[in-house]
C-alpha cells in the first residue's frame, strides 16, 4: 500500500471507531434507560398487566364479540396459552396452528420492547461487570415470567376472538344452507368459487383477527424504527389503534354487503355480523368510556368543573385519555 492509501485507511478506521463510540454512548445513556423504564412500566407492573388484559378484551367487544360469552371459546383460549399457569399448554397443536396463521404472539407493546432490548443487547453488556451478574440473572427470570404473562394476556383474547369469528361465520353460512361437513362450494361477490372447509373458515377468522386487533407483525418498518429514538414510548400501539379502528369499520361494511351465490339464489350471510361489529365498535369507543366516566363522577361526587380541572392537571400524554376520577376518604383526588 502507498503512504496515501495507508493514511486513508487509518482515517477511515478512526471514523469507524468514533461512530462506534458514539453509538455505544447513545445506547448506554439513552436507549438503556428507555428500555429499563419500559420494562418497569409493562412486564414488571401488576397494574399494567391488568390494563393489558382489559384493553385486549375491549378489542373483542369492538368487533361485536361479547367478552366471556362463549364458555367453550374461553376454555379453548385458556388451554392454548403458553404459560406455567395450571391448565395451560393443553392445546399446543392449536397454538402452533395460530402461530403459523399469525394470530398469536404478536403483542404490540411487547414487540416494541423486545426489539428495543435486542437493539441494546440488554443484560449482556452489564453482565460483563462481575457485580451485576447476580442481579441481572434474577432480573432475567422475573422478566421472562412477566413477558410470558404479558403475551398470554394478549393471546387469550386473540384466540377467543378467532374462535368466536370462526363460529359465527360458520353459523351464518349454515343458515343459508352451506355446511363444511358436506364440503360445499359457493361463489362470493367477486365471482370466485369457495370450497367451504374448516381450513377456509380458520384462515378467514385469522385474517379478521390480524387486521382488526393490534398486531406487531402488521406495523410498518418506519413506525417500528421509532423505538430507537430517545423520545416516545410504544409508538407502534397508537399506530395500530388507527389501523385497526379503520379496519373494523371497513370490515363491518364489507360484511353487510358481502354476498354469496348458492345455486340460483344470492344471500347476504354476514349482514347481521356486520351490524354487530358496527354496534360493538360504537359502544366500545364512545358509549362505554362516557358511561364509565359518568359513573365514577357520581360515585365520588365529582363535578364537571372538577373533571375538567383534573384533565388540565394530568400529564400531557393523558389529556385525551378516558379519565376516571377517584377521591379518597379525605376528599383528595387520585
Short mmCIF file of C-alpha atoms in Angstrom, two decimals:
data_model
loop_
_atom_site.label_atom_id
_atom_site.label_comp_id
_atom_site.label_asym_id
_atom_site.label_seq_id
_atom_site.Cartn_x
_atom_site.Cartn_y
_atom_site.Cartn_z
CA UNK A 1 0.00 0.00 0.00
CA UNK A 2 1.16 3.51 -0.76
CA UNK A 3 1.57 6.08 2.07
CA UNK A 4 -1.58 7.85 0.77
CA UNK A 5 -3.63 4.65 0.92
CA UNK A 6 -2.32 3.89 4.40
CA UNK A 7 -3.35 7.36 5.63
CA UNK A 8 -6.80 6.95 4.07
CA UNK A 9 -7.28 3.55 5.74
CA UNK A 10 -6.12 4.95 9.08
CA UNK A 11 -8.56 7.87 8.76
CA UNK A 12 -11.42 5.53 7.87
CA UNK A 13 -10.59 3.31 10.86
CA UNK A 14 -10.65 6.31 13.19
CA UNK A 15 -14.02 7.44 11.80
CA UNK A 16 -15.48 3.95 12.30
CA UNK A 17 -14.15 3.88 15.87
CA UNK A 18 -15.63 7.32 16.59
CA UNK A 19 -19.03 6.27 15.19
CA UNK A 20 -18.88 3.07 17.24
CA UNK A 21 -18.11 5.08 20.39
CA UNK A 22 -20.99 7.48 19.70
CA UNK A 23 -23.28 4.50 19.14
CA UNK A 24 -22.23 2.93 22.45
CA UNK A 25 -22.81 6.21 24.29
CA UNK A 26 -26.24 6.58 22.67
CA UNK A 27 -27.18 3.06 23.75
CA UNK A 28 -25.79 3.44 27.26
CA UNK A 29 -27.07 6.93 28.07
CA UNK A 30 -30.39 6.97 26.19
CA UNK A 31 -31.67 3.60 24.99
CA UNK A 32 -30.65 1.60 28.09
CA UNK A 33 -32.63 3.89 30.45
CA UNK A 34 -35.54 3.89 27.99
CA UNK A 35 -35.56 0.08 27.84
CA UNK A 36 -35.35 -0.15 31.63
CA UNK A 37 -38.26 2.24 32.16
CA UNK A 38 -40.36 0.35 29.60
CA UNK A 39 -39.69 -2.94 31.40
CA UNK A 40 -40.76 -1.32 34.68
CA UNK A 41 -43.99 0.12 33.28
CA UNK A 42 -45.07 -3.02 31.39
CA UNK A 43 -43.99 -6.56 32.23
CA UNK A 44 -42.98 -5.72 35.85
CA UNK A 45 -46.13 -3.74 36.66
CA UNK A 46 -49.15 -5.66 38.04
CA UNK A 47 -51.44 -2.71 37.22
CA UNK A 48 -50.27 -2.71 33.59
CA UNK A 49 -50.87 -6.47 33.35
CA UNK A 50 -54.47 -5.84 34.41
CA UNK A 51 -54.77 -2.98 31.95
CA UNK A 52 -53.27 -5.11 29.18
CA UNK A 53 -55.82 -7.86 29.76
CA UNK A 54 -58.79 -5.47 29.92
CA UNK A 55 -57.75 -3.41 26.89
CA UNK A 56 -57.16 -6.57 24.83
CA UNK A 57 -60.69 -7.68 25.74
CA UNK A 58 -62.02 -4.32 24.54
CA UNK A 59 -60.90 -5.16 21.01
CA UNK A 60 -63.08 -8.27 21.05
CA UNK A 61 -66.01 -6.08 22.12
CA UNK A 62 -65.16 -3.53 19.41
CA UNK A 63 -65.63 -6.31 16.85
CA UNK A 64 -69.08 -7.11 18.19
CA UNK A 65 -67.94 -10.14 20.20
CA UNK A 66 -69.28 -10.33 23.76
CA UNK A 67 -66.31 -10.99 26.08
CA UNK A 68 -66.54 -14.27 28.02
CA UNK A 69 -69.95 -15.06 26.47
CA UNK A 70 -68.79 -18.33 24.89
CA UNK A 71 -67.58 -20.78 27.60
CA UNK A 72 -66.19 -23.22 25.00
CA UNK A 73 -64.08 -20.46 23.39
CA UNK A 74 -62.90 -19.28 26.82
CA UNK A 75 -61.77 -22.80 27.72
CA UNK A 76 -60.08 -23.30 24.36
CA UNK A 77 -58.26 -19.97 24.59
CA UNK A 78 -57.02 -20.60 28.14
CA UNK A 79 -55.84 -24.14 27.45
CA UNK A 80 -53.84 -22.99 24.41
CA UNK A 81 -51.87 -20.35 26.37
CA UNK A 82 -48.13 -20.93 26.72
CA UNK A 83 -47.54 -20.17 30.40
CA UNK A 84 -46.71 -22.01 33.60
CA UNK A 85 -50.25 -21.48 34.92
CA UNK A 86 -52.26 -24.58 35.77
CA UNK A 87 -54.43 -25.77 32.89
CA UNK A 88 -52.47 -24.03 30.14
CA UNK A 89 -50.32 -25.70 27.43
CA UNK A 90 -53.04 -28.31 26.92
CA UNK A 91 -53.75 -27.38 23.29
CA UNK A 92 -50.27 -26.88 21.91
CA UNK A 93 -51.26 -28.01 18.42
CA UNK A 94 -53.88 -25.25 18.25
CA UNK A 95 -51.32 -22.67 19.43
CA UNK A 96 -48.84 -23.82 16.77
CA UNK A 97 -51.55 -23.52 14.12
CA UNK A 98 -52.47 -20.00 15.26
CA UNK A 99 -48.79 -19.07 15.37
CA UNK A 100 -48.46 -20.05 11.70
CA UNK A 101 -51.63 -18.12 10.88
CA UNK A 102 -50.14 -15.01 12.54
CA UNK A 103 -52.81 -14.74 15.23
CA UNK A 104 -50.82 -15.16 18.45
CA UNK A 105 -47.52 -13.95 19.94
CA UNK A 106 -47.94 -10.54 18.33
CA UNK A 107 -48.44 -8.16 21.28
CA UNK A 108 -47.67 -4.65 20.01
CA UNK A 109 -46.21 -3.09 23.17
CA UNK A 110 -44.18 -6.20 23.91
CA UNK A 111 -42.97 -6.27 20.31
CA UNK A 112 -41.59 -2.74 20.65
CA UNK A 113 -39.96 -3.59 23.96
CA UNK A 114 -38.44 -6.88 22.77
CA UNK A 115 -36.90 -5.26 19.71
CA UNK A 116 -35.51 -2.42 21.82
CA UNK A 117 -33.94 -4.91 24.24
CA UNK A 118 -32.33 -6.67 21.28
CA UNK A 119 -31.07 -3.34 19.92
CA UNK A 120 -29.20 -2.54 23.12
CA UNK A 121 -28.23 -6.17 23.95
CA UNK A 122 -29.94 -5.63 27.28
CA UNK A 123 -28.32 -7.61 30.05
CA UNK A 124 -25.35 -8.82 28.00
CA UNK A 125 -23.14 -5.76 28.37
CA UNK A 126 -23.91 -5.37 32.06
CA UNK A 127 -23.11 -8.99 32.85
CA UNK A 128 -19.50 -8.36 31.89
CA UNK A 129 -19.29 -6.49 35.17
CA UNK A 130 -19.00 -9.08 37.92
CA UNK A 131 -21.08 -7.11 40.39
CA UNK A 132 -24.09 -7.08 38.08
CA UNK A 133 -24.14 -10.77 37.18
CA UNK A 134 -26.25 -11.98 40.08
CA UNK A 135 -28.67 -9.09 39.85
CA UNK A 136 -29.13 -9.49 36.09
CA UNK A 137 -29.66 -13.23 36.45
CA UNK A 138 -32.54 -12.68 38.88
CA UNK A 139 -33.96 -9.84 36.78
CA UNK A 140 -33.84 -12.08 33.72
CA UNK A 141 -36.01 -14.70 35.48
CA UNK A 142 -38.58 -12.11 36.55
CA UNK A 143 -38.53 -10.53 33.08
CA UNK A 144 -39.11 -13.91 31.44
CA UNK A 145 -42.16 -14.66 33.62
CA UNK A 146 -43.51 -11.16 33.05
CA UNK A 147 -43.10 -11.46 29.29
CA UNK A 148 -44.89 -14.83 29.21
CA UNK A 149 -47.84 -13.41 31.16
CA UNK A 150 -47.96 -10.23 29.09
CA UNK A 151 -48.04 -12.29 25.90
CA UNK A 152 -50.66 -14.66 27.34
CA UNK A 153 -52.99 -11.78 28.29
CA UNK A 154 -52.98 -10.65 24.67
CA UNK A 155 -53.07 -14.17 23.21
CA UNK A 156 -56.09 -15.15 25.30
CA UNK A 157 -58.33 -12.56 23.64
CA UNK A 158 -56.92 -13.16 20.18
CA UNK A 159 -57.60 -16.90 20.43
CA UNK A 160 -61.05 -16.19 21.90
CA UNK A 161 -61.81 -13.71 19.10
CA UNK A 162 -60.55 -16.15 16.46
CA UNK A 163 -62.77 -18.94 17.80
CA UNK A 164 -65.78 -16.58 18.01
CA UNK A 165 -65.26 -15.20 14.48
CA UNK A 166 -64.95 -18.72 13.07
CA UNK A 167 -68.07 -19.91 14.92
CA UNK A 168 -70.30 -17.03 13.86
CA UNK A 169 -69.20 -17.22 10.21
CA UNK A 170 -69.92 -20.96 10.19
CA UNK A 171 -73.34 -20.38 11.79
CA UNK A 172 -74.22 -17.62 9.31
CA UNK A 173 -73.32 -19.80 6.31
CA UNK A 174 -75.25 -22.73 7.76
CA UNK A 175 -78.38 -20.54 7.88
CA UNK A 176 -78.24 -20.14 4.08
CA UNK A 177 -77.75 -23.85 3.55
CA UNK A 178 -73.94 -24.11 3.46
CA UNK A 179 -72.10 -26.52 5.75
CA UNK A 180 -68.46 -27.51 5.89
CA UNK A 181 -69.36 -31.13 6.64
CA UNK A 182 -70.75 -31.56 3.12
CA UNK A 183 -67.69 -29.86 1.59
CA UNK A 184 -70.00 -27.48 -0.29
CA UNK A 185 -68.95 -24.67 -2.62
CA UNK A 186 -70.34 -21.19 -3.20
CA UNK A 187 -69.47 -18.10 -5.21
CA UNK A 188 -68.53 -14.90 -3.39
CA UNK A 189 -69.16 -11.33 -4.53
CA UNK A 190 -66.02 -11.42 -6.69
CA UNK A 191 -67.32 -14.48 -8.52
CA UNK A 192 -64.69 -16.77 -7.01
CA UNK A 193 -65.66 -20.33 -6.19
CA UNK A 194 -65.05 -21.01 -2.49
CA UNK A 195 -64.73 -24.52 -1.13
CA UNK A 196 -66.30 -24.34 2.35
CA UNK A 197 -63.91 -26.24 4.61
CA UNK A 198 -62.68 -25.90 8.16
CA UNK A 199 -59.37 -24.68 6.75
CA UNK A 200 -61.10 -21.82 4.87
CA UNK A 201 -63.01 -20.75 7.99
CA UNK A 202 -59.81 -20.83 10.07
CA UNK A 203 -57.91 -18.66 7.58
CA UNK A 204 -60.78 -16.19 7.24
CA UNK A 205 -61.09 -15.85 11.03
CA UNK A 206 -57.31 -15.43 11.35
CA UNK A 207 -57.36 -12.68 8.71
CA UNK A 208 -60.03 -10.78 10.67
CA UNK A 209 -58.09 -11.02 13.94
CA UNK A 210 -54.80 -9.93 12.32
CA UNK A 211 -56.42 -6.90 10.72
CA UNK A 212 -58.89 -5.87 13.43
CA UNK A 213 -56.81 -6.39 16.59
CA UNK A 214 -53.39 -4.73 17.15
CA UNK A 215 -50.67 -6.96 15.75
CA UNK A 216 -46.95 -6.14 15.82
CA UNK A 217 -46.33 -8.07 12.60
CA UNK A 218 -48.58 -5.60 10.76
CA UNK A 219 -46.71 -2.48 11.94
CA UNK A 220 -44.72 -0.68 9.24
CA UNK A 221 -40.91 -0.60 9.37
CA UNK A 222 -40.84 3.21 9.76
CA UNK A 223 -43.06 3.10 12.86
CA UNK A 224 -41.06 0.19 14.31
CA UNK A 225 -37.83 2.14 13.83
CA UNK A 226 -39.06 4.91 16.17
CA UNK A 227 -38.30 2.63 19.13
CA UNK A 228 -34.65 3.67 18.70
CA UNK A 229 -35.46 7.33 19.27
CA UNK A 230 -34.87 8.76 22.76
CA UNK A 231 -38.44 10.12 22.94
CA UNK A 232 -41.79 8.42 22.50
CA UNK A 233 -42.83 5.13 24.11
CA UNK A 234 -44.59 2.25 22.33
CA UNK A 235 -45.32 4.25 19.19
CA UNK A 236 -46.50 1.10 17.41
CA UNK A 237 -49.57 0.83 19.64
CA UNK A 238 -51.30 4.11 18.67
CA UNK A 239 -50.39 3.37 15.04
CA UNK A 240 -52.18 0.04 15.36
CA UNK A 241 -55.16 1.69 17.06
CA UNK A 242 -55.59 3.87 13.97
CA UNK A 243 -55.14 0.95 11.56
CA UNK A 244 -57.44 -1.48 13.34
CA UNK A 245 -60.11 1.16 14.02
CA UNK A 246 -60.42 1.88 10.31
CA UNK A 247 -60.31 -1.84 9.52
CA UNK A 248 -63.13 -2.68 11.94
CA UNK A 249 -65.48 -0.20 10.27
CA UNK A 250 -64.36 -1.30 6.80
CA UNK A 251 -64.85 -4.98 7.66
CA UNK A 252 -68.30 -4.27 9.11
CA UNK A 253 -69.40 -2.56 5.89
CA UNK A 254 -67.94 -5.41 3.84
CA UNK A 255 -69.81 -7.96 5.99
CA UNK A 256 -73.08 -6.09 5.47
CA UNK A 257 -72.72 -6.07 1.69
CA UNK A 258 -70.98 -9.47 1.29
CA UNK A 259 -72.96 -11.78 -0.99
CA UNK A 260 -72.77 -15.48 -1.74
CA UNK A 261 -74.45 -17.31 -4.57
CA UNK A 262 -75.82 -20.75 -3.83
CA UNK A 263 -77.36 -22.25 -6.95
CA UNK A 264 -79.56 -19.53 -8.43
CA UNK A 265 -80.07 -17.67 -5.17
CA UNK A 266 -78.00 -14.83 -3.71
CA UNK A 267 -77.69 -14.28 0.04
CA UNK A 268 -76.01 -11.86 2.46
CA UNK A 269 -75.00 -14.29 5.21
CA UNK A 270 -72.72 -11.93 7.17
CA UNK A 271 -75.06 -8.93 7.26
CA UNK A 272 -76.00 -9.44 10.93
CA UNK A 273 -72.32 -9.88 11.84
CA UNK A 274 -71.54 -6.56 10.12
CA UNK A 275 -74.20 -4.72 12.13
CA UNK A 276 -72.94 -6.38 15.33
CA UNK A 277 -69.42 -5.23 14.52
CA UNK A 278 -70.51 -1.64 13.87
CA UNK A 279 -72.55 -1.57 17.07
CA UNK A 280 -69.72 -3.11 19.10
CA UNK A 281 -67.26 -0.54 17.75
CA UNK A 282 -69.56 2.39 18.56
CA UNK A 283 -70.33 1.15 22.07
CA UNK A 284 -66.68 0.37 22.89
CA UNK A 285 -65.25 3.60 21.50
CA UNK A 286 -67.89 6.08 22.64
CA UNK A 287 -70.60 4.75 24.96
CA UNK A 288 -68.57 2.69 27.46
CA UNK A 289 -65.88 5.34 28.18
CA UNK A 290 -68.52 8.06 28.63
CA UNK A 291 -70.78 5.91 30.82
CA UNK A 292 -67.85 4.71 32.97
CA UNK A 293 -66.59 8.27 33.50
CA UNK A 294 -70.07 9.47 34.49
CA UNK A 295 -70.43 6.52 36.90
CA UNK A 296 -67.15 7.39 38.63
CA UNK A 297 -68.18 11.07 38.86
CA UNK A 298 -71.41 10.08 40.60
CA UNK A 299 -69.69 7.55 42.91
CA UNK A 300 -67.11 10.08 44.08
CA UNK A 301 -69.23 13.26 43.85
CA UNK A 302 -67.08 14.93 41.19
CA UNK A 303 -68.46 17.92 39.28
CA UNK A 304 -67.93 18.67 35.59
CA UNK A 305 -65.71 21.61 36.56
CA UNK A 306 -63.55 19.39 38.76
CA UNK A 307 -63.28 16.83 35.97
CA UNK A 308 -62.05 19.50 33.54
CA UNK A 309 -59.58 20.76 36.15
CA UNK A 310 -58.22 17.22 36.51
CA UNK A 311 -57.76 17.00 32.74
CA UNK A 312 -55.73 20.24 32.78
CA UNK A 313 -53.60 18.93 35.64
CA UNK A 314 -52.69 15.43 34.40
CA UNK A 315 -49.59 14.64 32.33
CA UNK A 316 -49.79 15.70 28.68
CA UNK A 317 -50.00 12.09 27.44
CA UNK A 318 -53.19 11.57 29.48
CA UNK A 319 -55.05 14.74 28.50
CA UNK A 320 -57.01 12.93 25.78
CA UNK A 321 -57.45 9.73 27.77
CA UNK A 322 -60.59 8.47 29.47
CA UNK A 323 -60.13 9.82 32.99
CA UNK A 324 -61.92 8.08 35.87
CA UNK A 325 -61.82 10.39 38.92
CA UNK A 326 -61.43 8.85 42.36
CA UNK A 327 -61.49 10.53 45.78
CA UNK A 328 -60.09 9.02 48.95
CA UNK A 329 -61.85 9.30 52.33
CA UNK A 330 -60.23 12.70 52.92
CA UNK A 331 -61.53 14.09 49.62
CA UNK A 332 -58.19 14.02 47.81
CA UNK A 333 -58.20 13.11 44.13
CA UNK A 334 -56.45 10.01 42.76
#
